[in-house]
Amino acid sequence: MKRKLVAIIFVVFMLTSSLAILVANWGSDAWEDGSIDSIRGALNMTPQDVSFVRYIDVQKMHNTPLGEASAGAIPPDSLYNAEITEMCVVWFEDGTWVEFHQTATAPRIGSIDFIDYLGHEVLIRDVDGTRVACVLGSPNIYGPLENVKKVLDVMEGNASSAKDDFAILEKARPAEFERLSVEDFADYFYLNFHQLESGRYQSIRIYQNPSVDKVTNVTKLAETAPSRGLTYNIGQDEDCMIVTIIGEFDAVISERF
């Protein structure tokens, strides 16, 4: 049952049927060393109107329970013919998406078509009626063509990024797994998971302007936490309720939002 809950938490919002299409050979000239490092780092390159973001440090989570649980959310290495070390998927209010991927070595991919946009070489092809595009860089940008263009607009200074749209991130602590979303129980909700040196796990949940019902529910969960092997710490910072939960992995990952 716990593993089923894990699967629900890490449900994959990406178009998995399209992940294997960009396979061939590509030179390494476009690749540079770099990192997206967190949700905040990805939002620096992301256009506005974001509704959901998920960041995964694949390399840091390797051979851990958290890495095993989130494996289904990570594209196969065949996408770039290189090991993916970090990734961030962003969903927008209109239901479209874009992804950022960091690889350990230079990616080697190809496509049936290319365009130039703002001096960037964009490889593209049609997938189920959607023009899927990829731009190699640090990180690599992947998604529907129009959204990839919007990311390049932000990177070239022609459009505003989403980095200042989420004041909640000022209270967040980057971790190997992060999630940010718009919810009906709060204006914004931030969640992370981090493995402590002891091997136990810590999860920080931040609710900006939470509903009365959510505050009541979290308080009740805190009261019964010891029976589930968990410790809770609930604090308030301006309009945010900040909840820190510590315990064994299965208990922490199964705890309700």
Coordinates of C-alpha atoms in Angstrom, one line a residue:
M1 CA 0.0 0.0 0.0
K2 CA 2.8 2.4 0.9
R3 CA 4.5 1.8 -2.5
K4 CA 1.2 2.6 -4.2
L5 CA 1.1 5.9 -2.3
V6 CA 4.7 6.5 -3.5
A7 CA 3.6 6.0 -7.0
I8 CA 0.8 8.5 -6.7
I9 CA 3.1 11.1 -5.2
F10 CA 5.5 10.7 -8.1
V11 CA 3.0 10.5 -10.9
V12 CA 4.6 11.4 -14.2
F13 CA 3.1 14.5 -15.9
M14 CA 5.4 14.2 -18.9
L15 CA 4.6 12.9 -22.4
T16 CA 6.5 9.7 -22.1
S17 CA 5.6 8.5 -25.5
S18 CA 7.7 11.3 -27.0
L19 CA 10.8 10.8 -25.0
A20 CA 12.6 8.4 -27.3
I21 CA 12.1 10.3 -30.6
L22 CA 15.2 12.5 -30.5
V23 CA 17.7 9.7 -31.0
A24 CA 20.6 9.8 -33.4
N25 CA 24.0 11.6 -33.3
W26 CA 24.8 15.2 -32.4
G27 CA 28.1 16.8 -31.9
S28 CA 29.2 18.1 -28.5
D29 CA 30.0 21.7 -29.5
A30 CA 26.7 23.0 -28.0
W31 CA 27.2 21.5 -24.6
E32 CA 28.7 23.3 -21.7
D33 CA 29.2 22.5 -18.0
G34 CA 26.5 23.8 -15.8
S35 CA 23.5 23.0 -13.5
I36 CA 19.9 23.9 -12.9
D37 CA 20.4 23.1 -9.1
S38 CA 16.8 23.8 -7.8
I39 CA 13.3 24.9 -8.7
R40 CA 14.5 28.5 -8.3
G41 CA 17.3 27.9 -10.8
A42 CA 14.8 26.6 -13.4
L43 CA 12.4 29.4 -12.8
N44 CA 15.1 31.9 -13.8
M45 CA 14.7 30.6 -17.3
T46 CA 11.0 29.9 -17.3
P47 CA 8.3 32.2 -18.7
Q48 CA 5.4 33.3 -16.4
D49 CA 2.0 31.6 -15.7
V50 CA 3.5 28.6 -14.0
S51 CA 1.2 26.2 -12.2
F52 CA 3.4 23.3 -11.2
V53 CA 7.2 22.6 -11.0
R54 CA 9.1 19.5 -10.0
Y55 CA 12.9 19.4 -9.6
I56 CA 14.9 16.1 -9.1
D57 CA 18.6 15.8 -8.5
V58 CA 18.9 12.4 -10.1
Q59 CA 22.6 12.0 -9.3
K60 CA 22.2 12.8 -5.6
M61 CA 19.3 10.4 -5.2
H62 CA 21.0 7.5 -6.9
N63 CA 20.8 4.3 -4.9
T64 CA 18.5 5.8 -2.3
P65 CA 14.9 5.0 -1.4
L66 CA 13.9 8.4 -2.8
G67 CA 15.7 7.7 -6.0
E68 CA 13.9 4.4 -6.4
A69 CA 10.5 5.9 -5.7
S70 CA 11.0 8.7 -8.3
A71 CA 12.6 6.6 -11.0
G72 CA 9.4 6.7 -13.1
A73 CA 9.5 10.5 -13.3
I74 CA 13.0 10.5 -14.9
P75 CA 13.4 10.2 -18.7
P76 CA 15.5 7.4 -20.0
D77 CA 19.2 8.1 -20.7
S78 CA 18.4 7.2 -24.4
L79 CA 16.8 10.7 -24.7
Y80 CA 20.3 12.2 -24.9
N81 CA 22.5 9.1 -25.1
A82 CA 23.9 10.4 -21.9
E83 CA 23.2 10.1 -18.2
I84 CA 20.7 12.6 -16.9
T85 CA 21.9 14.0 -13.6
E86 CA 19.3 16.8 -12.9
M87 CA 15.9 17.6 -14.3
C88 CA 13.1 20.0 -13.8
V89 CA 9.6 19.8 -15.4
V90 CA 7.4 22.9 -15.5
W91 CA 3.7 23.0 -16.3
F92 CA 1.8 26.2 -17.2
E93 CA -1.7 27.4 -16.5
D94 CA -2.7 26.5 -20.1
G95 CA -1.8 22.8 -19.5
T96 CA 1.4 22.9 -21.6
W97 CA 4.9 22.1 -20.3
V98 CA 8.6 22.4 -20.7
E99 CA 11.5 20.4 -19.2
F100 CA 15.1 21.1 -18.4
H101 CA 17.7 18.3 -18.3
Q102 CA 21.3 18.3 -17.2
T103 CA 23.5 15.5 -18.4
A104 CA 26.8 14.1 -17.1
T105 CA 28.4 14.2 -20.6
A106 CA 27.7 15.9 -23.9
P107 CA 24.4 14.8 -25.3
R108 CA 24.2 13.0 -28.7
I109 CA 20.8 13.5 -30.3
G110 CA 19.3 14.3 -33.6
S111 CA 16.1 15.3 -35.4
I112 CA 14.4 15.4 -38.8
D113 CA 14.3 19.2 -38.9
F114 CA 16.1 22.2 -37.5
I115 CA 15.3 25.9 -37.1
D116 CA 17.2 28.9 -35.9
Y117 CA 15.6 31.0 -33.1
L118 CA 17.4 34.0 -31.6
G119 CA 20.7 32.5 -32.7
H120 CA 20.0 29.1 -31.1
E121 CA 19.8 25.9 -33.1
V122 CA 16.5 24.2 -32.3
L123 CA 16.0 20.6 -33.4
I124 CA 12.3 19.7 -33.9
R125 CA 9.9 17.1 -35.2
D126 CA 6.1 16.4 -35.0
V127 CA 4.8 14.0 -32.3
D128 CA 1.1 13.3 -32.3
G129 CA 0.5 16.7 -33.8
T130 CA 2.7 18.6 -31.4
R131 CA 6.0 20.1 -32.5
V132 CA 8.5 18.9 -29.9
A133 CA 11.8 20.7 -29.7
C134 CA 15.1 20.4 -28.0
V135 CA 17.9 23.0 -27.5
L136 CA 21.3 21.7 -26.3
G137 CA 23.0 23.7 -23.7
S138 CA 23.4 24.0 -19.9
P139 CA 20.8 22.8 -19.2
N140 CA 19.1 21.2 -22.3
I141 CA 15.6 22.5 -23.0
Y142 CA 12.9 20.1 -24.1
G143 CA 9.2 20.5 -24.8
P144 CA 6.6 21.8 -27.3
L145 CA 8.3 24.1 -29.8
E146 CA 6.3 27.2 -28.7
N147 CA 7.3 26.7 -25.1
V148 CA 11.0 26.2 -25.9
K149 CA 10.8 29.4 -27.9
K150 CA 9.4 31.2 -24.8
V151 CA 12.2 29.9 -22.6
L152 CA 14.7 31.2 -25.2
D153 CA 12.9 34.6 -25.1
V154 CA 13.4 34.7 -21.3
M155 CA 17.1 33.7 -21.6
E156 CA 17.8 36.4 -24.2
G157 CA 16.1 39.0 -22.0
N158 CA 13.1 39.5 -24.3
A159 CA 10.5 38.3 -21.7
S160 CA 10.1 38.2 -17.9
S161 CA 10.9 35.0 -16.0
A162 CA 8.8 33.4 -13.3
K163 CA 11.5 33.7 -10.7
D164 CA 9.9 36.6 -8.8
D165 CA 6.3 35.1 -9.0
F166 CA 6.8 32.8 -6.0
A167 CA 7.7 34.6 -2.8
I168 CA 7.2 31.3 -1.1
L169 CA 10.6 30.1 -2.4
E170 CA 12.4 32.6 -0.3
K171 CA 11.4 30.5 2.7
A172 CA 12.3 27.2 1.0
R173 CA 15.4 25.1 1.5
P174 CA 16.6 23.4 -1.8
A175 CA 16.8 19.7 -1.6
E176 CA 17.2 16.7 -4.0
F177 CA 13.5 16.6 -4.6
E178 CA 11.4 19.7 -4.8
R179 CA 7.8 20.4 -5.9
L180 CA 5.9 23.7 -6.2
S181 CA 2.2 24.0 -7.1
V182 CA -0.9 26.1 -7.1
E183 CA -3.5 24.4 -4.9
D184 CA -7.1 24.8 -3.7
F185 CA -6.0 24.5 0.0
A186 CA -3.4 27.3 -0.3
D187 CA -2.3 30.0 -2.7
Y188 CA 0.9 28.0 -3.3
F189 CA 2.3 24.8 -1.9
Y190 CA 6.0 23.9 -1.7
L191 CA 7.3 20.4 -0.8
N192 CA 10.7 18.9 -0.6
F193 CA 12.3 15.6 0.5
H194 CA 15.9 15.3 1.8
Q195 CA 17.9 12.4 3.2
L196 CA 19.6 13.2 6.4
E197 CA 23.1 11.9 7.4
S198 CA 21.4 9.4 9.7
G199 CA 19.6 7.9 6.7
R200 CA 16.2 9.1 7.9
Y201 CA 14.3 11.6 5.7
Q202 CA 13.1 15.2 6.2
S203 CA 10.3 16.8 4.4
I204 CA 9.5 20.5 4.5
R205 CA 6.0 21.6 3.4
I206 CA 5.2 25.3 3.1
Y207 CA 1.6 26.5 2.7
Q208 CA 1.2 30.1 1.6
N209 CA -2.2 31.5 2.9
P210 CA -3.5 28.0 3.8
S211 CA -7.2 27.4 4.2
V212 CA -8.6 27.0 7.7
D213 CA -9.4 23.4 7.0
K214 CA -5.8 22.7 5.9
V215 CA -4.4 24.3 9.1
T216 CA -6.8 22.2 11.2
N217 CA -5.8 19.0 9.3
V218 CA -2.1 19.6 9.6
T219 CA -2.5 20.3 13.3
K220 CA -4.3 17.0 13.8
L221 CA -1.6 15.1 11.9
A222 CA 1.0 16.6 14.1
E223 CA -0.8 15.5 17.2
T224 CA -0.9 11.9 16.0
A225 CA 2.6 11.9 14.4
P226 CA 4.4 9.9 17.1
S227 CA 2.1 6.9 16.4
R228 CA 3.4 6.9 12.8
G229 CA 7.0 7.2 13.9
L230 CA 7.2 10.9 12.8
T231 CA 8.2 14.2 14.4
Y232 CA 6.5 17.4 13.4
N233 CA 7.6 21.0 13.8
I234 CA 5.0 23.7 12.7
G235 CA 6.0 27.3 12.4
Q236 CA 4.6 30.5 10.9
D237 CA 6.5 33.0 8.8
E238 CA 4.4 35.9 7.6
D239 CA 1.6 34.4 5.4
C240 CA 3.2 30.9 5.3
M241 CA 2.7 27.9 7.5
I242 CA 6.0 25.9 7.5
V243 CA 5.9 22.2 8.5
T244 CA 9.0 20.1 9.0
I245 CA 8.5 16.3 9.2
I246 CA 11.2 13.8 10.1
G247 CA 11.1 10.0 10.1
E248 CA 11.9 6.8 8.2
F249 CA 11.4 7.1 4.4
D250 CA 8.2 5.1 4.0
A251 CA 6.5 7.1 6.9
V252 CA 7.6 10.5 5.6
I253 CA 6.7 9.8 1.9
S254 CA 3.3 8.4 2.9
E255 CA 2.3 11.4 5.0
R256 CA -0.6 13.4 3.5
F257 CA 0.0 16.9 2.1

